[in-house]
Structures are given as C-alpha cells and as structure tokens.
mmCIF file of C-alpha atoms in Angstrom:
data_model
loop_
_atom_site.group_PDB
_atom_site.id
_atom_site.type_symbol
_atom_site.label_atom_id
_atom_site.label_comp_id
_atom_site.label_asym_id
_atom_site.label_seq_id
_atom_site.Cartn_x
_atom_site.Cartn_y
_atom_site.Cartn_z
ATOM 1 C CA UNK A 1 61.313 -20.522 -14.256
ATOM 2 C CA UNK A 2 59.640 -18.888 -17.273
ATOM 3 C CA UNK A 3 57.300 -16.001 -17.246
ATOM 4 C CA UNK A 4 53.917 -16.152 -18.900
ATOM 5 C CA UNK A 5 54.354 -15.758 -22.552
ATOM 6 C CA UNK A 6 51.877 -14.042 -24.779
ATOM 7 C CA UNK A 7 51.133 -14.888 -28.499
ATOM 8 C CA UNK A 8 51.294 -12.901 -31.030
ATOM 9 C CA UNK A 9 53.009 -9.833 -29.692
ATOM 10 C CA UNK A 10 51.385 -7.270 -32.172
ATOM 11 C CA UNK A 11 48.081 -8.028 -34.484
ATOM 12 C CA UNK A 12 46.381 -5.447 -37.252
ATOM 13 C CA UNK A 13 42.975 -6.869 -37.906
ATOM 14 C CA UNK A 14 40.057 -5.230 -39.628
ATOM 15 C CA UNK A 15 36.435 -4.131 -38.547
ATOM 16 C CA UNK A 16 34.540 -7.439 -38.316
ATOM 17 C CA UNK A 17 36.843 -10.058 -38.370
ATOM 18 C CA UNK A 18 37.333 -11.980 -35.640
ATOM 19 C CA UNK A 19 40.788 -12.665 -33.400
ATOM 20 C CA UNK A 20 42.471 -15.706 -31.507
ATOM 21 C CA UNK A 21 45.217 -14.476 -28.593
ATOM 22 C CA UNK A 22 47.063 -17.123 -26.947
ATOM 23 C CA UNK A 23 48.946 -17.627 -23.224
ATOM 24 C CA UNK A 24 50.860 -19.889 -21.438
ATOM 25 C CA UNK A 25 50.893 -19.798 -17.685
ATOM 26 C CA UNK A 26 53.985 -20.001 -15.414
ATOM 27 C CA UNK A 27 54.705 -23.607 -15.194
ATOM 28 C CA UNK A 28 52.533 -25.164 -11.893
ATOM 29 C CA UNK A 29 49.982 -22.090 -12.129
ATOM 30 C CA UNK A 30 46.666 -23.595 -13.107
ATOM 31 C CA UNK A 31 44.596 -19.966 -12.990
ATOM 32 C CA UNK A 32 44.919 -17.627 -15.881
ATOM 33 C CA UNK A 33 43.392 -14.574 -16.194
ATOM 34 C CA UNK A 34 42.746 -12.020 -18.923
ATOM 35 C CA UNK A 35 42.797 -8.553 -18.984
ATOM 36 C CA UNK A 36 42.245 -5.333 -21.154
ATOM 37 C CA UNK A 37 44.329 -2.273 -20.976
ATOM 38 C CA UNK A 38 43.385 1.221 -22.846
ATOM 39 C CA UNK A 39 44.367 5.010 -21.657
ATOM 40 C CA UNK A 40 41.226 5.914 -21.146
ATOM 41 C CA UNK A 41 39.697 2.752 -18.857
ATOM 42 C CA UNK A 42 43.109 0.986 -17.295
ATOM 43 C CA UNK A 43 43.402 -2.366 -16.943
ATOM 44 C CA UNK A 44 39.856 -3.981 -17.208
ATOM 45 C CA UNK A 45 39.398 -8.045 -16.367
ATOM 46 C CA UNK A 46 37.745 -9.850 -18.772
ATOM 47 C CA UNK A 47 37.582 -13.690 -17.202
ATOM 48 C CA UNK A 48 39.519 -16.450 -15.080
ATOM 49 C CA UNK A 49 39.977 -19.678 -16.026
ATOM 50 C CA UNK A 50 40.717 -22.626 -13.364
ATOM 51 C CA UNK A 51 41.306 -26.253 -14.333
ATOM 52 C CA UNK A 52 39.557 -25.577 -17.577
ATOM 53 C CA UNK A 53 36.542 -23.669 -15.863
ATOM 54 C CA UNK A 54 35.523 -20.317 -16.211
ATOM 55 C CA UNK A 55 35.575 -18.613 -12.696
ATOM 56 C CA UNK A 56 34.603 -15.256 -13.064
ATOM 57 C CA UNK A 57 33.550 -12.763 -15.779
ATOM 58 C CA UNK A 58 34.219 -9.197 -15.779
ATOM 59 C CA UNK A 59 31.776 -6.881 -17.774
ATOM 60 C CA UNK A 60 32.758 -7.467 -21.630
ATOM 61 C CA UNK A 61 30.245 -8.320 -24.318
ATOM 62 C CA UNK A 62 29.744 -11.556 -25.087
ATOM 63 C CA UNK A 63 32.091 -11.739 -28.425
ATOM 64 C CA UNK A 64 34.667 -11.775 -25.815
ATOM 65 C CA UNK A 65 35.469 -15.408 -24.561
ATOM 66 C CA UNK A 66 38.108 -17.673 -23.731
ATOM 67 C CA UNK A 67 39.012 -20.918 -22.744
ATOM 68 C CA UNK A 68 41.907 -23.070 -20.944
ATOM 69 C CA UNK A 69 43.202 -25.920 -21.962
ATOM 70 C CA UNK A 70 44.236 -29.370 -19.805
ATOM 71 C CA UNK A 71 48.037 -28.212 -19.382
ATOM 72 C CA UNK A 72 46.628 -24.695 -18.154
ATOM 73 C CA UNK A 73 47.381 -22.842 -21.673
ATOM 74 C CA UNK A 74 44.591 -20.276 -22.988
ATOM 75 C CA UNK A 75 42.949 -18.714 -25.246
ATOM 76 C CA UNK A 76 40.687 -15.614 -25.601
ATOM 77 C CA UNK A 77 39.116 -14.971 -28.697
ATOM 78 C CA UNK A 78 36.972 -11.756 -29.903
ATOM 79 C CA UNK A 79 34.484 -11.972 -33.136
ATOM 80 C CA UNK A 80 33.340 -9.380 -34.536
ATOM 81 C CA UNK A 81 35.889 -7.151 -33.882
ATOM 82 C CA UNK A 82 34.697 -2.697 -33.168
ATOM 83 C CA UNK A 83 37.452 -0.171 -33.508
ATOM 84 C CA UNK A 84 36.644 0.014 -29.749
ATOM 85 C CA UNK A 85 38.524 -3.573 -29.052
ATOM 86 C CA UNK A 86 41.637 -1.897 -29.755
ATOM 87 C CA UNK A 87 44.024 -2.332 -26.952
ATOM 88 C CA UNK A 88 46.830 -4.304 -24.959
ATOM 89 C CA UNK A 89 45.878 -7.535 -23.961
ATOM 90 C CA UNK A 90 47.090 -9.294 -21.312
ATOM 91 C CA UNK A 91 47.161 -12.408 -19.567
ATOM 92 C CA UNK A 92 48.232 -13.526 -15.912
ATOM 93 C CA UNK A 93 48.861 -16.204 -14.064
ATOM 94 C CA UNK A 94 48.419 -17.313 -10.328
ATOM 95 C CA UNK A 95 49.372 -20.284 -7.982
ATOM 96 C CA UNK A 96 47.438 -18.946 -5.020
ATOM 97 C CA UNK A 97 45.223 -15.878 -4.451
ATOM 98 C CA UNK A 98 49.018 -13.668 -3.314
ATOM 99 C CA UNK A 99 50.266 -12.896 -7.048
ATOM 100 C CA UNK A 100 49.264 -12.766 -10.127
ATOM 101 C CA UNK A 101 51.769 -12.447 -12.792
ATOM 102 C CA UNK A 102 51.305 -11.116 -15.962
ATOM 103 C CA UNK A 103 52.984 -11.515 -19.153
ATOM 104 C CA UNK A 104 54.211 -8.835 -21.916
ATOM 105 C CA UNK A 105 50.611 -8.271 -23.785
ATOM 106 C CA UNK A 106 49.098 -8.537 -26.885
ATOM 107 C CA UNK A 107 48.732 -5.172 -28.909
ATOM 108 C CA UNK A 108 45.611 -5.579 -30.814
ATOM 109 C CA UNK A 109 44.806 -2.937 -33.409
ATOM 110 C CA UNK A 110 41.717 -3.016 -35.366
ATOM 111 C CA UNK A 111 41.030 -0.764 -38.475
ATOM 112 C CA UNK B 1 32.884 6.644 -8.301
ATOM 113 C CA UNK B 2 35.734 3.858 -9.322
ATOM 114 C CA UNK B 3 36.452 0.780 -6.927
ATOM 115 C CA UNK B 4 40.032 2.247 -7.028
ATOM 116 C CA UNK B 5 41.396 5.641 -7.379
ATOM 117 C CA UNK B 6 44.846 6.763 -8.104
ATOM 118 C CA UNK B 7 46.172 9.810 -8.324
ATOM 119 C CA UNK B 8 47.396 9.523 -12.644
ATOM 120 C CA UNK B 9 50.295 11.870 -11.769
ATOM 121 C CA UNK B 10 52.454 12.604 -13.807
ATOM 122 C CA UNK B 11 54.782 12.890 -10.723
ATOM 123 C CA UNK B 12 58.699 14.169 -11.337
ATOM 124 C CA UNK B 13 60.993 14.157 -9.068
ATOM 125 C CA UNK B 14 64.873 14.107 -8.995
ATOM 126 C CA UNK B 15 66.893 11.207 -7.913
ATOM 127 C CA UNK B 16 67.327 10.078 -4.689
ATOM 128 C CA UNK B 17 64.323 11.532 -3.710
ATOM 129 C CA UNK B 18 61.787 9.661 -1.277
ATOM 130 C CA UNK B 19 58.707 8.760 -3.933
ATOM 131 C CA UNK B 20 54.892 8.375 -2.117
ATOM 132 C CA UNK B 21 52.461 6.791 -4.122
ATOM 133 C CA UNK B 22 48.724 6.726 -2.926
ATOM 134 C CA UNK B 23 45.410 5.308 -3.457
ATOM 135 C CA UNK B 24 42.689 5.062 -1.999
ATOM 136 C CA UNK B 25 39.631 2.332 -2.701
ATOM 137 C CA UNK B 26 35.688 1.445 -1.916
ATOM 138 C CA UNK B 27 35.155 -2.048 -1.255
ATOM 139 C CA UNK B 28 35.289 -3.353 2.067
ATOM 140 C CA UNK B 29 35.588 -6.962 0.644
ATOM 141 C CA UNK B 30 39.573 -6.367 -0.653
ATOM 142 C CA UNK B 31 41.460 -8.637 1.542
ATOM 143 C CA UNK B 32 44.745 -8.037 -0.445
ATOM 144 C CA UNK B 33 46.579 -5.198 -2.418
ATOM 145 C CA UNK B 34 48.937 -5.170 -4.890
ATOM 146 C CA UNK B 35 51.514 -2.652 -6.547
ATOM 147 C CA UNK B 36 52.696 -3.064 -9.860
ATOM 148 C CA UNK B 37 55.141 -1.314 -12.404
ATOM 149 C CA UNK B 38 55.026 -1.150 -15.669
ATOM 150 C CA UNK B 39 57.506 0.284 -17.924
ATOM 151 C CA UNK B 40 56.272 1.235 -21.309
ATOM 152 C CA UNK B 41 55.108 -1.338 -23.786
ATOM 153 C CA UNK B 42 55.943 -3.793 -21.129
ATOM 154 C CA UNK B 43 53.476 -5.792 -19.195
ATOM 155 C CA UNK B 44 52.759 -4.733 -15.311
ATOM 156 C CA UNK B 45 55.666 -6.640 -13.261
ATOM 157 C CA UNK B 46 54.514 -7.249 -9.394
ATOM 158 C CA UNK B 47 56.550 -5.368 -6.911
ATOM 159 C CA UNK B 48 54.188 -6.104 -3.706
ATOM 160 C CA UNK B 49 51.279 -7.340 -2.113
ATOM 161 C CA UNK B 50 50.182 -7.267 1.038
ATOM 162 C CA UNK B 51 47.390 -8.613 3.282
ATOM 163 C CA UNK B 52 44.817 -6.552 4.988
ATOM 164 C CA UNK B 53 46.464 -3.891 7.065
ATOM 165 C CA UNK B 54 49.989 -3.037 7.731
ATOM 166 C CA UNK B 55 53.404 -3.004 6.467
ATOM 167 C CA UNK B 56 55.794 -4.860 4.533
ATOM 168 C CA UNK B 57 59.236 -3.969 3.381
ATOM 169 C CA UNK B 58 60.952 -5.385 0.010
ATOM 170 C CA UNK B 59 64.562 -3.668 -0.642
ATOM 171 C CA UNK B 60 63.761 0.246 -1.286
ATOM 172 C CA UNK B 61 60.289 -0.172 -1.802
ATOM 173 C CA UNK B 62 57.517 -0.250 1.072
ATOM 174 C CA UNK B 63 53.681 -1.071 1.047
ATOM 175 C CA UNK B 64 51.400 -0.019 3.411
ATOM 176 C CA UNK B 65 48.016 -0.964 3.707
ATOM 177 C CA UNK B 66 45.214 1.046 6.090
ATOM 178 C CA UNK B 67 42.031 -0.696 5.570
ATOM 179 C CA UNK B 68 40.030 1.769 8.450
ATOM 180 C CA UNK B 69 40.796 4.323 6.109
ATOM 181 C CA UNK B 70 40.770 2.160 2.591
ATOM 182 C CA UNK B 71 44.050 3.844 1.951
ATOM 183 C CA UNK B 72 47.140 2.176 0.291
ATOM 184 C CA UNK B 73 50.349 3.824 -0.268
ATOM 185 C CA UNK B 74 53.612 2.579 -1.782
ATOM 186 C CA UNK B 75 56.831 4.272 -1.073
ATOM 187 C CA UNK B 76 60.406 4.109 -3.079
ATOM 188 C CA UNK B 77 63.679 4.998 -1.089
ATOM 189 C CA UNK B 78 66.398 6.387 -3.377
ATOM 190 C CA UNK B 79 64.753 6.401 -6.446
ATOM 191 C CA UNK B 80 66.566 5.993 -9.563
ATOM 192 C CA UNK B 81 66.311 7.173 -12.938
ATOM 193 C CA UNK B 82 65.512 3.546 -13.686
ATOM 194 C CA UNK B 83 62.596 3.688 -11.592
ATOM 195 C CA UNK B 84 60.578 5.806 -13.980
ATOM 196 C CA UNK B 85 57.628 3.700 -15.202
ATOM 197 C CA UNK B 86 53.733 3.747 -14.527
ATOM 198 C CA UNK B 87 53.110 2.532 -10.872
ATOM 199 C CA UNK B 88 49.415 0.841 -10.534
ATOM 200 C CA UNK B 89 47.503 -0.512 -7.221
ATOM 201 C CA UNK B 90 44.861 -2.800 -6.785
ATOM 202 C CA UNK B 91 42.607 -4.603 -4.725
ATOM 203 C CA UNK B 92 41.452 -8.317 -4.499
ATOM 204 C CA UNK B 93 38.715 -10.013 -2.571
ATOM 205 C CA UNK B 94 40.145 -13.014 0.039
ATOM 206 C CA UNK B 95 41.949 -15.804 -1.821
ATOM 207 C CA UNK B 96 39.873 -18.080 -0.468
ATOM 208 C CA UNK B 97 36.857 -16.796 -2.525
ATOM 209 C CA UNK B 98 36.181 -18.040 -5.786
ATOM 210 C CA UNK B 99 38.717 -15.861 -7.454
ATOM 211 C CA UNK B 100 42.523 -15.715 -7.621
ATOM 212 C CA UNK B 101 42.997 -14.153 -10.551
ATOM 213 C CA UNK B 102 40.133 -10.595 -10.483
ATOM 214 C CA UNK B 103 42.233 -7.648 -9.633
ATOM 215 C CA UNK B 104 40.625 -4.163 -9.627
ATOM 216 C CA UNK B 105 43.089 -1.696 -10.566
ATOM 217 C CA UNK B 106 43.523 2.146 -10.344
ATOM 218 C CA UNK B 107 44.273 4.350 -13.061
ATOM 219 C CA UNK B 108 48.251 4.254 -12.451
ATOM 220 C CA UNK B 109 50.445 7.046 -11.406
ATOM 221 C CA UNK B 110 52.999 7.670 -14.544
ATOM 222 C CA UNK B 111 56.578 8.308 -12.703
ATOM 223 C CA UNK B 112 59.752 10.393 -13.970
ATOM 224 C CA UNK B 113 63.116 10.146 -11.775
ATOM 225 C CA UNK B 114 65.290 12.300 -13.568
ATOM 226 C CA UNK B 115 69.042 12.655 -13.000
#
C-alpha cells in the first residue's frame, strides 16, 4: 500500500505571498493531520481533518488553514507568509486513534 | 513546562550497544504513546505505540509505558550503525475522543551508533 505523499517536496516563496501544500492519505485513512517541524519548537500540530471536517486546531494564527477533500486528500494553505513560517511541513494519516503515519514533508522556505 | 520532555541528546554509542531512550510527560489524559524515527530530511516513520501502561516488544526495539510515573522509555537491542537517526515520543489523548490525529511530541533525542 502507498505511504502518504506530500506535494511539492521543496518551495522558496517570498515575504507576503501566500502558499498551497498538498497530501494524500494512505488509501482507506479518512483523518489527516498537519504538522510543523522547526529546531527550535519540534513538531507542532496545526489541525485534523475528518470526512471533510475540521476536528481540532492546534495554536497557529489564523493565515494557517486547511481543508480535506471527499476522497480524503488535503490541503493547508498559509497567506501572508513571515520569515517565521519557515519550516518542514508535514502531513499524517490515521485509520484509527493507534497510528498515525506521516509522509516525507514539505520544506517551506520563505525569504 | 512542555506536555513532553525528552532528553535532545545527542547520545553516541558504539554498536551493539543496548540504547535507552526516555521521556517523561504531564498530562494525565494520554491514553497512548508513540515512538518515532526520523532519519534526516526524512519524515518521522512509526516504530511503536503502546496503550496506557506496560510493555510491548517489536524485533530489537521495546516500549514501555509507566503512566504512575508519566514515564516512557524506548529501548534498541543491538543497535546498528543504521540505527542512527532522531528518535521522538509522544502522547495522545484516548482514540475514542474527538481526535485521532493530535500528537504531542518531545523534542527528540538525536542518535549516533558508530562502528
């Protein structure tokens, strides 16, 4: 079965602008989740999605946001992007509350 | 004071050697941990999870979970060179909550097996 994949890999994006990130879920896993990783605060959550509904929030700004699509794909995007937003993004999927799975990241660099 | 804490290492040892990995956590709520790997520039991969207390065995690797302490530890038998990665914990509330997918993860432990 296929892992989660993660699009695009690597971004460069300027001050301002704003970003799209992509996922797809391991096939049958209808809860996605996103996440944040930087050396100085570890892996952060961001949100959940389940059957299209946001679950849970973690404690991001609202220029972060997201959404999941009817065959459990996702999205998270971020406007107005700070220097601050630069990090490894990561989604994860999960059939049940025992694993969550997540794929290879998203390296987001903003100048 | 963070929900999880982790000892960031780095930790070296040589191979072969028996690895302990430790952390230690807050919230009385976390119904199940989790150990991950991650190798550099990789995503975390999922090694183990357990449910509230005890053990649980998986090949060379062993989880243990002491929830009257909030202390969870994750030891490697044999380590290998290939075994060098960052090693990260974390806690969830029960599955049957409203969550399957919020994790709450320590700081990771960055670990070198060298030959």
């Amino acid at each position: 079965k296929a892992g989660v994949t993660q699009t695009p890999r690597y971004l460069i994006k300027t001050r301002g602008q704003q970003v799209t990130l992509s996922c797809s879920p391991i096939s049958g896993h209808r809860s996605v989740s996103w996440y944040q990783q930087t050396p100085g605060q570890g892996l952060q959550f961001l949100f959940e999605y389940f059957s299209e509904t946001q679950r849970n929030k973690g404690n991001f700004p609202g220029r972060f946001s997201g959404r999941q699509f009817s065959n459990s794909r996702s999205e998270m995007n971020v406007s107005t992007l700070e220097l601050g937003d630069s990090a490894l993004y990561l989604c994860a999927s999960s059939i049940s509350g025992t694993g969550l799975y997540f794929g290879p990241g998203t390296r987001l660099t903003v100048t | 004071q963070k929900e999880v804490e982790q000892d960031p290492g780095p930790l070296s040892v040589p191979e072969g050697a028996i690895v302990s990995l430790n952390c230690t956590y807050s919230n009385s709520a976390f119904q199940y941990f989790m150990w991950y790997r991650q190798y550099s520039r990789k995503g975390p991969e999922l090694l183990m999870y357990t449910y509230s207390s005890g053990n649980k065995e998986d090949g060379r690797f062993t989880a243990q979970v002491d929830k009257s302490s909030k202390y969870i530890s994750l030891f490697i038998r044999d380590s290998q060179p290939s075994d060098s990665a960052t090693y990260l914990c974390a806690g969830k509330g029960d599955a049957g909550g409203t969550s399957y997918g919020k994790l709450t993860f320590g700081q990771g432990t960055i670990l070198t097996v060298h030959p």
